Each structure stands twice: as structure tokens, then as C-alpha cells.
One Martini backbone bead per residue (centre of mass of N, CA, C, O) as a GRO file, in nm:
protein
  166
    1MET     BB    1   4.074   0.754  -2.529
    2ALA     BB    2   3.834   0.831  -2.378
    3LYS     BB    3   3.648   0.847  -2.090
    4LYS     BB    4   3.358   0.791  -1.996
    5PRO     BB    5   3.125   0.955  -1.841
    6LYS     BB    6   2.992   1.023  -1.539
    7TYR     BB    7   2.729   1.009  -1.354
    8ARG     BB    8   2.712   1.251  -1.097
    9LEU     BB    9   2.402   1.126  -0.973
   10GLN     BB   10   2.391   0.793  -0.901
   11VAL     BB   11   2.368   0.779  -0.675
   12LEU     BB   12   2.067   0.963  -0.599
   13LEU     BB   13   1.965   0.731  -0.857
   14VAL     BB   14   1.970   0.485  -0.587
   15ILE     BB   15   1.810   0.679  -0.372
   16LYS     BB   16   1.504   0.688  -0.514
   17GLU     BB   17   1.496   0.361  -0.562
   18ARG     BB   18   1.472   0.311  -0.287
   19ALA     BB   19   1.279   0.511  -0.173
   20LYS     BB   20   1.072   0.375  -0.409
   21ARG     BB   21   1.051   0.105  -0.263
   22ALA     BB   22   0.986   0.077   0.033
   23ARG     BB   23   0.751   0.177  -0.069
   24GLU     BB   24   0.589  -0.009  -0.212
   25ILE     BB   25   0.648  -0.172   0.071
   26ALA     BB   26   0.427  -0.035   0.267
   27LEU     BB   27   0.164  -0.055   0.036
   28ALA     BB   28   0.152  -0.350   0.069
   29LYS     BB   29   0.110  -0.349   0.380
   30ALA     BB   30  -0.119  -0.158   0.413
   31ILE     BB   31  -0.338  -0.355   0.166
   32LYS     BB   32  -0.331  -0.501   0.374
   33LYS     BB   33  -0.425  -0.437   0.693
   34LEU     BB   34  -0.705  -0.368   0.556
   35LYS     BB   35  -0.781  -0.671   0.470
   36GLU     BB   36  -0.762  -0.790   0.758
   37GLU     BB   37  -0.940  -0.588   0.882
   38GLN     BB   38  -1.221  -0.615   0.732
   39GLU     BB   39  -1.217  -0.903   0.802
   40LYS     BB   40  -1.260  -0.893   1.142
   41LEU     BB   41  -1.533  -0.732   1.079
   42GLU     BB   42  -1.700  -1.014   0.934
   43VAL     BB   43  -1.661  -1.185   1.188
   44LEU     BB   44  -1.829  -1.042   1.362
   45LYS     BB   45  -2.067  -0.996   1.240
   46LYS     BB   46  -2.126  -1.294   1.216
   47GLU     BB   47  -2.116  -1.327   1.561
   48LYS     BB   48  -2.349  -1.078   1.612
   49LYS     BB   49  -2.557  -1.273   1.495
   50LYS     BB   50  -2.536  -1.540   1.647
   51ILE     BB   51  -2.582  -1.416   1.916
   52GLU     BB   52  -2.925  -1.288   1.785
   53GLU     BB   53  -3.016  -1.619   1.731
   54HIS     BB   54  -2.977  -1.753   1.983
   55ILE     BB   55  -3.166  -1.623   2.121
   56ALA     BB   56  -3.431  -1.607   1.949
   57LYS     BB   57  -3.428  -1.899   2.049
   58GLU     BB   58  -3.408  -1.921   2.308
   59LYS     BB   59  -3.684  -1.738   2.375
   60GLN     BB   60  -3.876  -1.939   2.203
   61GLU     BB   61  -3.809  -2.197   2.395
   62MET     BB   62  -3.967  -2.051   2.655
   63ARG     BB   63  -4.200  -1.983   2.556
   64ALA     BB   64  -4.286  -2.319   2.504
   65LYS     BB   65  -4.216  -2.362   2.807
   66VAL     BB   66  -4.513  -2.199   2.893
   67ALA     BB   67  -4.715  -2.268   2.717
   68THR     BB   68  -4.722  -2.591   2.791
   69GLY     BB   69  -4.585  -2.612   3.104
   70GLU     BB   70  -4.272  -2.710   3.143
   71ALA     BB   71  -4.204  -2.493   3.330
   72ARG     BB   72  -4.035  -2.464   3.594
   73ILE     BB   73  -4.023  -2.172   3.853
   74LYS     BB   74  -3.652  -2.136   3.772
   75ASP     BB   75  -3.638  -2.100   3.455
   76PRO     BB   76  -3.704  -1.827   3.356
   77GLN     BB   77  -3.467  -1.700   3.555
   78LEU     BB   78  -3.230  -1.889   3.389
   79HIS     BB   79  -3.299  -1.794   3.171
   80LEU     BB   80  -3.287  -1.446   3.168
   81SER     BB   81  -3.024  -1.445   3.223
   82TYR     BB   82  -2.881  -1.640   3.002
   83ILE     BB   83  -3.041  -1.380   2.800
   84ARG     BB   84  -2.859  -1.117   2.959
   85LYS     BB   85  -2.614  -1.215   2.867
   86LEU     BB   86  -2.583  -1.253   2.545
   87GLU     BB   87  -2.652  -0.923   2.537
   88GLU     BB   88  -2.407  -0.808   2.655
   89ASP     BB   89  -2.238  -0.974   2.453
   90LEU     BB   90  -2.397  -0.800   2.204
   91GLU     BB   91  -2.243  -0.538   2.338
   92ALA     BB   92  -1.948  -0.670   2.304
   93LYS     BB   93  -1.983  -0.694   2.010
   94GLU     BB   94  -2.050  -0.416   1.901
   95ARG     BB   95  -1.792  -0.254   2.032
   96GLU     BB   96  -1.567  -0.413   1.819
   97ILE     BB   97  -1.665  -0.342   1.604
   98GLU     BB   98  -1.669  -0.068   1.623
   99GLU     BB   99  -1.323  -0.055   1.675
  100GLN     BB  100  -1.296  -0.176   1.417
  101LYS     BB  101  -1.343   0.057   1.242
  102LYS     BB  102  -1.202   0.248   1.330
  103GLU     BB  103  -0.935   0.096   1.214
  104ILE     BB  104  -1.037   0.104   0.929
  105LYS     BB  105  -0.927   0.388   0.938
  106ARG     BB  106  -0.604   0.396   1.023
  107ALA     BB  107  -0.606   0.223   0.734
  108GLU     BB  108  -0.638   0.388   0.567
  109LYS     BB  109  -0.506   0.652   0.602
  110HIS     BB  110  -0.254   0.532   0.582
  111LEU     BB  111  -0.293   0.448   0.254
  112GLN     BB  112  -0.292   0.738   0.201
  113LYS     BB  113  -0.010   0.806   0.254
  114CYS     BB  114   0.142   0.608   0.146
  115ARG     BB  115   0.019   0.689  -0.150
  116SER     BB  116   0.167   0.970  -0.115
  117ASP     BB  117   0.465   0.878  -0.112
  118TYR     BB  118   0.490   0.691  -0.353
  119ILE     BB  119   0.445   0.864  -0.510
  120LEU     BB  120   0.641   1.073  -0.497
  121ALA     BB  121   0.886   0.884  -0.537
  122ALA     BB  122   0.849   0.830  -0.842
  123GLN     BB  123   0.865   1.141  -0.910
  124GLU     BB  124   1.171   1.159  -0.825
  125HIS     BB  125   1.277   0.933  -1.058
  126ASN     BB  126   1.130   1.018  -1.292
  127MET     BB  127   1.337   1.275  -1.230
  128MET     BB  128   1.577   1.130  -1.281
  129VAL     BB  129   1.597   0.971  -1.512
  130LYS     BB  130   1.541   1.191  -1.719
  131HIS     BB  131   1.813   1.362  -1.663
  132LYS     BB  132   2.015   1.111  -1.709
  133GLU     BB  133   1.938   1.122  -2.058
  134LEU     BB  134   1.983   1.379  -2.079
  135TRP     BB  135   2.265   1.398  -2.026
  136GLU     BB  136   2.323   1.182  -2.233
  137LYS     BB  137   2.201   1.309  -2.499
  138LYS     BB  138   2.419   1.572  -2.457
  139MET     BB  139   2.741   1.369  -2.449
  140GLN     BB  140   2.657   1.277  -2.709
  141HIS     BB  141   2.651   1.542  -2.872
  142GLU     BB  142   2.908   1.633  -2.752
  143LEU     BB  143   3.087   1.386  -2.917
  144ASN     BB  144   2.972   1.430  -3.203
  145ILE     BB  145   3.140   1.768  -3.191
  146THR     BB  146   3.448   1.625  -3.181
  147GLU     BB  147   3.402   1.383  -3.412
  148ASN     BB  148   3.341   1.653  -3.635
  149LYS     BB  149   3.629   1.811  -3.581
  150LEU     BB  150   3.799   1.574  -3.640
  151MET     BB  151   3.747   1.510  -3.932
  152ASN     BB  152   3.765   1.789  -4.062
  153GLU     BB  153   4.067   1.789  -4.010
  154LEU     BB  154   4.161   1.515  -4.164
  155GLY     BB  155   4.039   1.647  -4.385
  156ASN     BB  156   4.220   1.880  -4.413
  157VAL     BB  157   4.465   1.696  -4.418
  158ILE     BB  158   4.426   1.597  -4.665
  159HIS     BB  159   4.371   1.759  -4.856
  160GLN     BB  160   4.684   1.898  -4.826
  161MET     BB  161   4.863   1.650  -4.909
  162ASN     BB  162   4.677   1.661  -5.199
  163LYS     BB  163   4.806   1.980  -5.272
  164LEU     BB  164   5.097   1.882  -5.264
  165ARG     BB  165   5.079   1.627  -5.436
  166ALA     BB  166   5.025   1.817  -5.723
   0.00000   0.00000   0.00000
């Protein structure tokens, strides 16, 4: 019995499979990175909201003290300095939020690139798998043709031998 023919592009198929797997992992990491960046943005927005609430609370306290006459001469100045500092913190937080939005945009672009790379790798792998399947069908067809020839020859030999005996 002849040796079963080996698929000559098996190495390429394995390479395509590994490339597909690597792209799949890169895509998963990109998705995870995007989610992390979005979560960071949410945290920054919550911190900004806390600062805004704190500013409003401090202004309300200062108004209440001034209105009731409890405030000493330096108290409003200290309060205003503190509120100014809080407003600077608020501006810094807004800048952080803008930077985080830019980071999210970069992560989204990276995700799109990873997604298209994965799709391309998957298509190449599928193409190689289809090629191998077609090759296997062709080999099976050739084997069937060879087997049929041998059976025909064997049948002819048996027929000739039976003819000679008779």
C-alpha cells in the first residue's frame, strides 16, 4: 500500500492558524484596554462632580456665615482663596477628562485596527483550510480512480482466467 500523501502547505496552514490566534489575543487585549480607559473616564467624571459639589457647598457655607454675621474679617478671604483653589482643581480635572477622552479615541482606533487585522487573519486561515479540504477531496478522488483501475484489471484477469478454464 502506498504512503498517504502529505499536504504540502501544512506548515503555511499552521502559520496562518497561529497568526489568527495572535490577532485574536491582540483584539481581546484592545477590547479590555478600551473598557479600562472608559472606566477611568467615569472615575474622573465622578471626581469632577464631587469637586463641583464641594465648591457649591463651600460657597453656600460662606454665604450663610456672611449673612448671619458670624464671619470674621479674614474668613471670606480665606474662603475665597479655598474656593479659587477648588476651581483650579476643577479645571485640572477637566483637562484630565479631555486627555482621557483622547486616550479613549486612541484605544478605539487601536481596537478598529486589531479588529480588521483579526478579520484578515481569519479569512486567510479559512482560505487555507478550504484549500486543504479541496486538496483532500482531490486526493480521495485520485485514490478512488486508482482503486477502480486496479479492480477493473483484477476483474479482467479473473474473467480471462475463467474463460481459459472453460
